[in-house]
Coordinates of C-alpha atoms in Angstrom, one line a residue:
X1 CA -18.6 0.8 -23.5
X2 CA -17.1 -2.2 -21.6
X3 CA -17.3 -2.2 -17.8
X4 CA -14.0 -3.4 -16.3
X5 CA -14.9 -5.6 -13.3
X6 CA -13.3 -5.2 -10.0
X7 CA -11.8 -8.3 -8.3
X8 CA -12.6 -9.1 -4.6
X9 CA -9.4 -9.4 -2.4
X10 CA -11.0 -12.2 -0.4
X11 CA -12.6 -14.4 -3.0
X12 CA -10.9 -13.3 -6.3
X13 CA -14.3 -13.1 -7.9
X14 CA -15.1 -10.4 -10.4
X15 CA -17.4 -7.6 -9.3
X16 CA -19.3 -4.9 -11.0
X17 CA -18.6 -1.4 -9.6
X18 CA -21.9 -1.4 -7.6
X19 CA -21.0 -4.7 -5.9
X20 CA -17.5 -3.5 -4.8
X21 CA -16.6 -1.7 -1.6
X22 CA -13.6 -0.8 0.5
X23 CA -13.0 -1.8 4.1
X24 CA -12.6 1.4 6.2
X25 CA -9.6 -0.1 8.1
X26 CA -7.5 -2.1 5.6
X27 CA -9.0 -0.4 2.5
X28 CA -9.0 -3.7 0.5
X29 CA -11.4 -3.9 -2.3
X30 CA -14.1 -6.4 -1.4
X31 CA -17.5 -7.7 -2.4
X32 CA -20.0 -5.6 -0.4
X33 CA -21.4 -8.7 1.3
X34 CA -18.0 -9.0 3.2
X35 CA -18.5 -5.4 4.4
X36 CA -21.0 -5.5 7.3
X37 CA -21.6 -2.3 9.2
X38 CA -19.4 -2.2 12.2
X39 CA -18.9 0.6 14.8
X40 CA -15.3 1.4 14.7
X41 CA -13.8 4.5 16.4
X42 CA -17.3 5.7 17.3
X43 CA -18.3 6.0 13.6
X44 CA -20.4 3.6 11.5
X45 CA -18.1 2.6 8.7
X46 CA -18.0 -0.6 6.6
X47 CA -15.4 -2.9 7.9
X48 CA -14.4 -6.3 6.4
X49 CA -14.9 -9.5 8.5
X50 CA -11.1 -10.0 8.8
X51 CA -10.7 -6.6 10.4
X52 CA -13.8 -7.1 12.7
X53 CA -12.1 -10.4 13.9
X54 CA -8.8 -8.6 14.4
X55 CA -10.5 -5.8 16.5
X56 CA -12.5 -8.5 18.5
X57 CA -9.2 -10.3 19.2
X58 CA -7.6 -7.0 20.2
X59 CA -5.1 -7.4 17.5
X60 CA -4.9 -6.0 14.0
X61 CA -4.8 -7.3 10.4
X62 CA -1.1 -7.5 9.6
X63 CA 0.1 -6.8 6.1
X64 CA 3.7 -7.6 6.9
X65 CA 5.0 -10.4 9.2
X66 CA 8.7 -11.4 9.7
X67 CA 9.8 -14.2 12.0
X68 CA 13.2 -13.7 13.7
X69 CA 15.3 -15.1 16.5
X70 CA 16.6 -13.2 19.5
X71 CA 19.7 -14.7 21.0
X72 CA 20.8 -13.6 24.5
X73 CA 24.6 -14.3 24.9
X74 CA 24.3 -13.6 28.6
X75 CA 21.8 -16.4 29.0
X76 CA 23.9 -19.2 27.5
X77 CA 22.8 -18.2 23.9
X78 CA 19.2 -19.1 24.5
X79 CA 17.1 -18.4 21.5
X80 CA 13.7 -16.7 21.6
X81 CA 11.3 -16.5 18.7
X82 CA 10.0 -13.0 17.9
X83 CA 7.7 -11.8 15.1
X84 CA 7.5 -8.3 13.6
X85 CA 3.9 -7.5 12.6
X86 CA 2.9 -4.3 10.8
X87 CA -0.8 -3.5 10.1
X88 CA -2.5 -2.1 7.0
X89 CA -2.2 1.7 6.9
X90 CA -5.5 3.3 7.8
X91 CA -6.8 6.8 7.7
X92 CA -6.9 8.6 11.0
X93 CA -9.5 11.1 10.1
X94 CA -7.2 14.2 10.0
X95 CA -6.6 15.1 6.4
X96 CA -4.3 12.6 4.6
X97 CA -2.7 11.4 7.8
X98 CA -2.6 7.6 8.3
X99 CA -1.4 5.1 11.0
X100 CA -0.1 1.6 11.0
X101 CA -0.2 -0.7 14.0
X102 CA 3.2 -2.3 15.0
X103 CA 3.8 -5.2 17.3
X104 CA 7.0 -7.1 17.9
X105 CA 5.7 -10.3 19.5
X106 CA 8.0 -11.6 22.1
X107 CA 9.3 -8.1 23.0
X108 CA 6.3 -5.7 23.2
X109 CA 3.2 -6.4 25.3
X110 CA 0.8 -4.4 23.0
X111 CA 0.7 -3.0 19.5
X112 CA 1.2 0.7 19.1
X113 CA 0.1 3.0 16.3
X114 CA 2.8 4.8 14.2
X115 CA 1.5 7.8 12.3
X116 CA 2.6 9.3 9.0
X117 CA 1.6 12.1 6.7
X118 CA -0.1 9.5 4.4
X119 CA -0.4 5.8 4.0
X120 CA 3.0 5.3 2.5
X121 CA 4.7 7.5 5.1
X122 CA 2.9 5.6 7.9
X123 CA 4.2 2.3 6.5
X124 CA 7.7 3.6 6.2
X125 CA 7.6 5.0 9.7
X126 CA 6.3 1.7 11.1
X127 CA 9.1 -0.3 9.5
X128 CA 11.7 2.2 10.7
X129 CA 10.2 2.0 14.2
X130 CA 10.4 -1.8 14.3
X131 CA 14.1 -1.7 13.1
X132 CA 15.0 0.9 15.7
X133 CA 13.4 -1.1 18.5
X134 CA 15.6 -4.1 17.5
X135 CA 18.7 -2.0 17.2
X136 CA 18.1 -0.5 20.7
X137 CA 18.3 -3.9 22.4
X138 CA 21.2 -4.5 24.8
X139 CA 24.6 -5.5 23.2
X140 CA 24.2 -9.0 24.7
X141 CA 21.1 -9.5 22.5
X142 CA 21.7 -10.6 18.9
X143 CA 18.8 -10.5 16.3
X144 CA 19.1 -13.4 13.8
X145 CA 17.2 -14.8 10.8
X146 CA 15.7 -18.2 11.5
X147 CA 18.7 -20.5 11.0
X148 CA 21.2 -18.3 12.8
X149 CA 22.4 -15.8 10.3
X150 CA 22.9 -12.2 11.7
X151 CA 19.9 -10.0 10.9
X152 CA 21.9 -6.7 11.0
X153 CA 25.2 -6.3 9.2
X154 CA 28.2 -6.5 11.5
X155 CA 30.2 -3.3 11.8

């Protein structure tokens, strides 16, 4: 019988099953030495060093990032850089439900958690939320790709 090794998401090194573990927040497969015990949501769970740093910085580990421009026609077409950040789906502790943190830097003061019935649903809901926040901006505000092309299709 051949043991198929796991591959650490951080180092890329091959691991035997007893050496592999999952971060409780981002669920990445990691070498156990990258999973210190950390108190997170009042429970002792293994959390990777990247997520510990994100929690310490009061941010989150983002799986999706997109840089855009926000152009205000009322302010002489001044451009503002914004960034959409969506975090790894993580279990919430109630059944299969999961949540993703979402932040639009330059528009929102703090990240918020968007919940879904499972990890995929949470990710879809987070992306839908970010898009709806951008579409809800005043008509004088235009969202653009870096370079000036319109982000949303023109009606």
